[in-house]
Amino acid sequence: MTAYATTARAPTFLEEVIARTPGEPHLERCIQCGTCGGSCPSGADMEHTPRGLFALINAGLREQALCSNTPWYCVSCYYCTVRCPQQIHITDVMYTLKRMAIDEGYYTESTARDAPEFSKTFIDFVESNGRSFELGLATAYHLRYRPLNAVGMAPMALGMLRRGRMDLTPTKIKGIKQLQAILNKAKELGGVK
Amino acid sequence: MDNSYEPVIVGFLCNWCSYRAADLAGTSRLHYAPNMRPIRVMCSARVEPQFVLKALREGADGVLIAGCHPGECHYVDGNIKALRRYELLKRMLRQLGIEEERVQLVWAAASEGNVLADAVNRMTEQLRRLGPLRWRETVLGGDGQMTEYSSEKVSKEV
Amino acid sequence: MSEERVGVYVCHCGSNIAGTVAVEEVSQWAAGLPNVVVSRDYKFMCSSLGQELVEKDIKELGLTRVVVAACSPHMHERTFRATCERAGLNPFLFEMANIRELDSWATDDRVAATQKAKAMVSAAVRRVIHHQPLQLLPVTINPNTLIVGGGVAGITAALEIANAGYHVYLVEREPSIGGHMAQLDKTFPTLDCSACILTPKMVDVAQNKNITLLSWSEVEVVEGYIGNFTVTVRKRARYVNEEKCTGCGICIDKCPKKVVDEVFEAGLGYRKAIYRPFPQAVPKYPVIDTASCIFFQRGKCKACQMFCPTEAIDFEQQDQILKLEVGNIVLATGYDTFDPRRIPQYGYGRLANVFTSLEFERMVNAAGPTGGRIVLRDGVTTPKSVAIIHCVGSRDKNYNEHCSRVCCMYSLKFSHLLHERVPDAQVYEFYIDIRATAKRYEEFYHRVLEEGTRFIRGRVAEVTDAARLPGEEGKLIVQYEDTLVGKQRRLPVDMVILSVGMEARRDSREVAQIFGLGCEYNGFFIERHPKLDPVNTMTEGIQIAGACQGPMAIPEAVAQGAAAAARVLSLITQGTVMMEPVRAHIDAEKCSGCRICNNLCPYNAIVFHEDRKVSEVITALCQGCGACVAACPSAAIMGAHFTDEQVMAQIEGMLWDVQPQIAMTATGAE
Amino acid sequence: MKYGYYPGCSLERNAAAYHQSAMAVAGPLGIDLVEIDDWNCCGATEYFSINLLPAYALVARNLALAQDQGISDQLVAPCSACFLNLTKTDRYMADSPQLAADVNEALAAGGLHYTPGSVRVRHLLDIIVNDVGYDVVAAHVSKPLTGLRVAAYYGCLIVRPGYGGIFDDPEHPTVMDKLLRVLGAEVVDFPLRAQCCGGHMTQISQEVAYEMIRRLLKNAADYEADVIATVCPMCQLNLDAYQANVNQFFKTDYMIPVLYFTQLMGLAFGASPLELGIGKEFVDARPALSKIGVAVPSNGTPRKAGASKEALPMPRLEEERS
């Protein structure tokens, strides 16, 4: 979170991204070397490599950057982060861009528009039970957003059930009320940051 | 606390490393708290306990002593002597009721302008939180005699 | 109240100071300080007009003390001392307040900066009143010089000084001089044969009567000071009698023990247990590496001794400890290359056909392990495609943040050599930026472009043998982003060359400690001033030259070697130098003979007179650190120019605005 | 050695085999794993994408519970994603006083508080190789895995980026290789050992996910691994449960069972396959495990240059030096 707040002018898009990322992500340091783009296991399928995305951010091309599928294709493997010669917290920046894309409604224009829905479905279960629930997640997500896929995934779900690797009902923690109070307070404090 | 309070720090900087670090910080236009008032000494080992006490008695809120990193002293090991003396001085300051943060020893190489600047910023922030050192109130009976006696003891133990 | 008449001069330094500090206000305020008879501000105090102002005031107003508030004393203290001296005032009756580096440049808070400037001026005024007139101390310069490191920088310095007629001791850690340059094949951008241009200079060293070459030797202790250093050198046992050895090399032929040569051949070739790193080695005498010698390890063999025609092999030889008296020292200890095993994703050490640039230098060298053939690790296959990866271990905060400066150019040279030796090979250069910034470098880049090298802008992410797609099997796959296309790509190649960067020597900090130098954050030695004094160090009498100061190419290392030599020669021909009189002195009357100071002195400069029970400082040995001054319980030791009174007065002045009322009246009365 | 234990959602059901086998080896090794009461999900990689502060608060509740229940100042997480989230939250709270204050304000709504640094989170593999040690493990081996060719698969989050301190190289980890060798297994070179399994990509883009899984399977198959050993439920799920889909998609026929390293430890310690949860995997491990004790001649790893007369020397590696 660098100190753009101390300057009188409006923050640039780059400064906004930095400010919304915890700690010091150092995105301003990028020298466009491409180590991240070369390292990313899903990089070949991204619309922009991370480096390319950072160039868009630096150029202030907000819409292009936030519509990109790149952050949603990030698998959080941290290769880019540990290899970055400028020690930029690239994975954290990807999370920030996802949040910004949701907040500003851009994600619906992304080719990865299902990804946030998956995340949201996942979180719904965690928020109501305190634990994740694979069967519920799979059925809810696939039925809601990917009806065609749901058919294809059915054998696997059955396999999971048969091997005792999936529950039919969700587990709920005892302190679910406490957890919800905590999460609600956090939402209130942090807004949708 | 009064927000307008700005602590005054006397900084003893050794000629070879930390003074040059301060020079470098300036040359690199690294902005840091203007609260430290520098005094150049040839080596951190030259800093006598009396200097520190004198500065505190004369109205400084804190004293920063800066030397070369251990192993890099221009005079072989003057900084180690400064460190030993500093440890004894800290014990004495504790007895006088002076907070530990008010007298600090840091290492900054000639190439480390940022290290020195950070140290000044950090110390300034700490002293802002502590508030002014009120020598007469803090150091009961803090007349010259007691300090001379104590600092002499420190010198001997080094 | 003191009678001293002080003049205060506050410098604007253009807008450097005046942009942040209200200099007129400081100057007007200073005029009201006790003892100040004149206070002026001026655009540039260091200009001749500024200096004349001071001179005039000294003469006309009878100033007895001068304070200049301007830049760092490390910049202009000498200037203004000379100004005072010209006007007939002892130069030490002057004090400088550094309101630029330590004030105006360090903040943009105008009010605080002005307040701080006032404190520093007030401190300087109070301090200068207590100054004593002092005289510089003359020191004679021993005309002998020690040069540490026999690479191209050290060789150049040695020859320059020796040719001027002065004696040089050249100490080299390895069995031969030559350094990294002797390992290289061609030099960029001219493509001179490296050895061909270096070996004549090495021979000059061997033949120069003014040079004592101590190879296979290391400096262990340095004592003394400029003009008068005593250096202890360990001359390691070679187990070869240099008087008898003719350098015929039969011992090397007959030695049955072959080991990988990790130093000269960069691990790519072998040497014997008794060896000479390369045929043109200077000196020509071999050494026995006891760690691999069969006789030293198992007690029998002695093949070398049996076959030596002059009985020069001496298994009983011992290390020799030499004491050298020298007046100046030049450090030219060079650099290490980055060890790419620290970047596992590039596969060096795991993947056979990944080579370092130094290995490749040895490979293309006609005198190297493959006789100049470019082959894969199997020793026979010629690569059809080669990827050269730039910035390995450089420009990377995880390893070395600095740019190593030479890698772009030597990588381009590799491309050229590959095209020349393996005409049908495809060569790829993976770069972030091409830095071709010296004479004829850019032209060389263009030439390599025209030769057909493919340049790909992107720092390589990884090198792997894990084939993913058809066509990758059995190859090394370079994975990267082509940043100009914006796509992740994979390139199968036969050979990968890692252009490893330059680092400070692994033991540079220990060496710096021996010589009393400072190191940068990355271990390179610190020069006195990065622009104006690049070969001098903070320690008088010690110069640095070549890549021990920072990454550089051959021409710069040579220039630095010559520059260091010029510095040394200037001191030698002066014969004496004047030293700062910042020295300790013990008042025998006050000394209680407690001897606390005796052991504190790092230079053993304090002797104790048993008869009189007092200690005394030997001025010639004292370096003026002040450790003894601070520790003396009887306040019997005075540190010239840093006396208790001076520092105490400076403290009072610094705190003029915050002093409690009581203290104000106590000291304000003086 | 007593530790707090955070199993994570996966180990409850999907990766129950990991939990069972971890417990089966912990006992003999003297590791006492005491489950944190009423822990909650760590949010996996999903919560940080949606809402930052609740994401940290969610994880921090577990740290606060571990701190309050006072089982130990060390908390063991067997799942790499849980391990990452727990260490990351602790580290970021320590680095950013503002974040710590916000998280604690949220926790206060549930009557909890967490002081950064008070719980040290560690991965189960770290505990076994560093706290227990290879020698103690070796002493418990009664049925060495002789003849079993294993690819040690670390995945990403156990070694990267090292928020809780680095216990193995983030690019080329080796501790599990050593551990498996101690068990008597033949560990194959596996260059992709620290590559990602695809994580949640299976839910977002199957093409992308399947390709990532295929690479790993291919690499293990290229080195003739009988079994892939994993340290993370996500890696196990992706490589195992999706193996058939990958085969279908790419027209390949990989049949490489994927087991938890603790299952292999249990086998070597003489535990029964049933109590180790063996049988829950999609790709049947029995054919591979039947090779144990049967020495199979290997055709060596292809990477080393042949030691022919012309060959140039290879640079030495640290592990070879020691």
JSON list of N, CA and C in Angstrom, two decimals, chain C residues 147 153-166 168 201 208 211 558-559 561-566 569:
[
{"chain": "C", "resi": 147, "resn": "ILE", "atom": "N", "xyz": [50.71, -5.07, -4.44]},
{"chain": "C", "resi": 147, "resn": "ILE", "atom": "CA", "xyz": [49.53, -5.22, -5.29]},
{"chain": "C", "resi": 147, "resn": "ILE", "atom": "C", "xyz": [48.96, -6.61, -5.02]},
{"chain": "C", "resi": 153, "resn": "ALA", "atom": "N", "xyz": [43.89, -6.18, -14.07]},
{"chain": "C", "resi": 153, "resn": "ALA", "atom": "CA", "xyz": [43.99, -4.90, -13.36]},
{"chain": "C", "resi": 153, "resn": "ALA", "atom": "C", "xyz": [45.27, -4.83, -12.54]},
{"chain": "C", "resi": 154, "resn": "GLY", "atom": "N", "xyz": [45.54, -5.90, -11.80]},
{"chain": "C", "resi": 154, "resn": "GLY", "atom": "CA", "xyz": [46.74, -5.94, -10.96]},
{"chain": "C", "resi": 154, "resn": "GLY", "atom": "C", "xyz": [48.01, -5.94, -11.79]},
{"chain": "C", "resi": 155, "resn": "ILE", "atom": "N", "xyz": [47.99, -6.68, -12.89]},
{"chain": "C", "resi": 155, "resn": "ILE", "atom": "CA", "xyz": [49.16, -6.72, -13.78]},
{"chain": "C", "resi": 155, "resn": "ILE", "atom": "C", "xyz": [49.45, -5.32, -14.33]},
{"chain": "C", "resi": 156, "resn": "THR", "atom": "N", "xyz": [48.39, -4.65, -14.77]},
{"chain": "C", "resi": 156, "resn": "THR", "atom": "CA", "xyz": [48.57, -3.30, -15.32]},
{"chain": "C", "resi": 156, "resn": "THR", "atom": "C", "xyz": [49.17, -2.36, -14.28]},
{"chain": "C", "resi": 157, "resn": "ALA", "atom": "N", "xyz": [48.60, -2.39, -13.08]},
{"chain": "C", "resi": 157, "resn": "ALA", "atom": "CA", "xyz": [49.11, -1.50, -12.03]},
{"chain": "C", "resi": 157, "resn": "ALA", "atom": "C", "xyz": [50.57, -1.81, -11.73]},
{"chain": "C", "resi": 158, "resn": "ALA", "atom": "N", "xyz": [50.87, -3.12, -11.66]},
{"chain": "C", "resi": 158, "resn": "ALA", "atom": "CA", "xyz": [52.24, -3.52, -11.31]},
{"chain": "C", "resi": 158, "resn": "ALA", "atom": "C", "xyz": [53.22, -3.02, -12.35]},
{"chain": "C", "resi": 159, "resn": "LEU", "atom": "N", "xyz": [52.87, -3.21, -13.63]},
{"chain": "C", "resi": 159, "resn": "LEU", "atom": "CA", "xyz": [53.80, -2.80, -14.69]},
{"chain": "C", "resi": 159, "resn": "LEU", "atom": "C", "xyz": [53.97, -1.28, -14.72]},
{"chain": "C", "resi": 160, "resn": "GLU", "atom": "N", "xyz": [52.89, -0.55, -14.51]},
{"chain": "C", "resi": 160, "resn": "GLU", "atom": "CA", "xyz": [52.98, 0.92, -14.52]},
{"chain": "C", "resi": 160, "resn": "GLU", "atom": "C", "xyz": [53.96, 1.40, -13.45]},
{"chain": "C", "resi": 161, "resn": "ILE", "atom": "N", "xyz": [53.80, 0.86, -12.25]},
{"chain": "C", "resi": 161, "resn": "ILE", "atom": "CA", "xyz": [54.64, 1.33, -11.14]},
{"chain": "C", "resi": 161, "resn": "ILE", "atom": "C", "xyz": [56.07, 0.86, -11.33]},
{"chain": "C", "resi": 162, "resn": "ALA", "atom": "N", "xyz": [56.21, -0.42, -11.72]},
{"chain": "C", "resi": 162, "resn": "ALA", "atom": "CA", "xyz": [57.56, -0.96, -11.88]},
{"chain": "C", "resi": 162, "resn": "ALA", "atom": "C", "xyz": [58.31, -0.23, -13.00]},
{"chain": "C", "resi": 163, "resn": "ASN", "atom": "N", "xyz": [57.59, 0.07, -14.07]},
{"chain": "C", "resi": 163, "resn": "ASN", "atom": "CA", "xyz": [58.24, 0.77, -15.18]},
{"chain": "C", "resi": 163, "resn": "ASN", "atom": "C", "xyz": [58.66, 2.19, -14.80]},
{"chain": "C", "resi": 164, "resn": "ALA", "atom": "N", "xyz": [58.01, 2.72, -13.79]},
{"chain": "C", "resi": 164, "resn": "ALA", "atom": "CA", "xyz": [58.42, 4.06, -13.33]},
{"chain": "C", "resi": 164, "resn": "ALA", "atom": "C", "xyz": [59.63, 3.97, -12.41]},
{"chain": "C", "resi": 165, "resn": "GLY", "atom": "N", "xyz": [60.06, 2.72, -12.12]},
{"chain": "C", "resi": 165, "resn": "GLY", "atom": "CA", "xyz": [61.29, 2.56, -11.36]},
{"chain": "C", "resi": 165, "resn": "GLY", "atom": "C", "xyz": [61.10, 2.24, -9.90]},
{"chain": "C", "resi": 166, "resn": "TYR", "atom": "N", "xyz": [59.91, 1.90, -9.49]},
{"chain": "C", "resi": 166, "resn": "TYR", "atom": "CA", "xyz": [59.68, 1.58, -8.08]},
{"chain": "C", "resi": 166, "resn": "TYR", "atom": "C", "xyz": [59.35, 0.11, -7.91]},
{"chain": "C", "resi": 168, "resn": "VAL", "atom": "N", "xyz": [57.63, -3.33, -6.69]},
{"chain": "C", "resi": 168, "resn": "VAL", "atom": "CA", "xyz": [56.26, -3.83, -6.49]},
{"chain": "C", "resi": 168, "resn": "VAL", "atom": "C", "xyz": [56.31, -5.27, -5.99]},
{"chain": "C", "resi": 201, "resn": "LYS", "atom": "N", "xyz": [51.96, -9.41, -21.45]},
{"chain": "C", "resi": 201, "resn": "LYS", "atom": "CA", "xyz": [52.03, -8.61, -20.22]},
{"chain": "C", "resi": 201, "resn": "LYS", "atom": "C", "xyz": [52.45, -9.49, -19.04]},
{"chain": "C", "resi": 208, "resn": "ASN", "atom": "N", "xyz": [60.29, -8.35, -15.21]},
{"chain": "C", "resi": 208, "resn": "ASN", "atom": "CA", "xyz": [60.59, -7.03, -14.68]},
{"chain": "C", "resi": 208, "resn": "ASN", "atom": "C", "xyz": [61.33, -7.13, -13.35]},
{"chain": "C", "resi": 211, "resn": "ILE", "atom": "N", "xyz": [59.66, -6.12, -10.05]},
{"chain": "C", "resi": 211, "resn": "ILE", "atom": "CA", "xyz": [58.48, -6.81, -9.53]},
{"chain": "C", "resi": 211, "resn": "ILE", "atom": "C", "xyz": [58.89, -8.10, -8.85]},
{"chain": "C", "resi": 558, "resn": "VAL", "atom": "N", "xyz": [41.57, -2.35, -16.85]},
{"chain": "C", "resi": 558, "resn": "VAL", "atom": "CA", "xyz": [42.91, -1.88, -17.21]},
{"chain": "C", "resi": 558, "resn": "VAL", "atom": "C", "xyz": [43.05, -0.40, -16.86]},
{"chain": "C", "resi": 559, "resn": "ALA", "atom": "N", "xyz": [42.02, 0.39, -17.19]},
{"chain": "C", "resi": 559, "resn": "ALA", "atom": "CA", "xyz": [42.07, 1.82, -16.89]},
{"chain": "C", "resi": 559, "resn": "ALA", "atom": "C", "xyz": [42.18, 2.04, -15.38]},
{"chain": "C", "resi": 561, "resn": "GLY", "atom": "N", "xyz": [43.45, -0.08, -13.20]},
{"chain": "C", "resi": 561, "resn": "GLY", "atom": "CA", "xyz": [44.78, -0.50, -12.76]},
{"chain": "C", "resi": 561, "resn": "GLY", "atom": "C", "xyz": [45.77, 0.63, -12.98]},
{"chain": "C", "resi": 562, "resn": "ALA", "atom": "N", "xyz": [45.68, 1.26, -14.13]},
{"chain": "C", "resi": 562, "resn": "ALA", "atom": "CA", "xyz": [46.60, 2.36, -14.44]},
{"chain": "C", "resi": 562, "resn": "ALA", "atom": "C", "xyz": [46.32, 3.56, -13.55]},
{"chain": "C", "resi": 563, "resn": "ALA", "atom": "N", "xyz": [45.03, 3.81, -13.29]},
{"chain": "C", "resi": 563, "resn": "ALA", "atom": "CA", "xyz": [44.69, 4.95, -12.43]},
{"chain": "C", "resi": 563, "resn": "ALA", "atom": "C", "xyz": [45.22, 4.74, -11.02]},
{"chain": "C", "resi": 564, "resn": "ALA", "atom": "N", "xyz": [45.08, 3.52, -10.52]},
{"chain": "C", "resi": 564, "resn": "ALA", "atom": "CA", "xyz": [45.59, 3.24, -9.17]},
{"chain": "C", "resi": 564, "resn": "ALA", "atom": "C", "xyz": [47.10, 3.44, -9.14]},
{"chain": "C", "resi": 565, "resn": "ALA", "atom": "N", "xyz": [47.75, 2.99, -10.21]},
{"chain": "C", "resi": 565, "resn": "ALA", "atom": "CA", "xyz": [49.20, 3.15, -10.28]},
{"chain": "C", "resi": 565, "resn": "ALA", "atom": "C", "xyz": [49.57, 4.63, -10.26]},
{"chain": "C", "resi": 566, "resn": "ALA", "atom": "N", "xyz": [48.80, 5.45, -10.98]},
{"chain": "C", "resi": 566, "resn": "ALA", "atom": "CA", "xyz": [49.08, 6.88, -11.02]},
{"chain": "C", "resi": 566, "resn": "ALA", "atom": "C", "xyz": [48.95, 7.47, -9.61]},
{"chain": "C", "resi": 569, "resn": "LEU", "atom": "N", "xyz": [52.00, 6.37, -7.64]},
{"chain": "C", "resi": 569, "resn": "LEU", "atom": "CA", "xyz": [53.21, 7.06, -8.07]},
{"chain": "C", "resi": 569, "resn": "LEU", "atom": "C", "xyz": [53.21, 8.51, -7.59]}
]
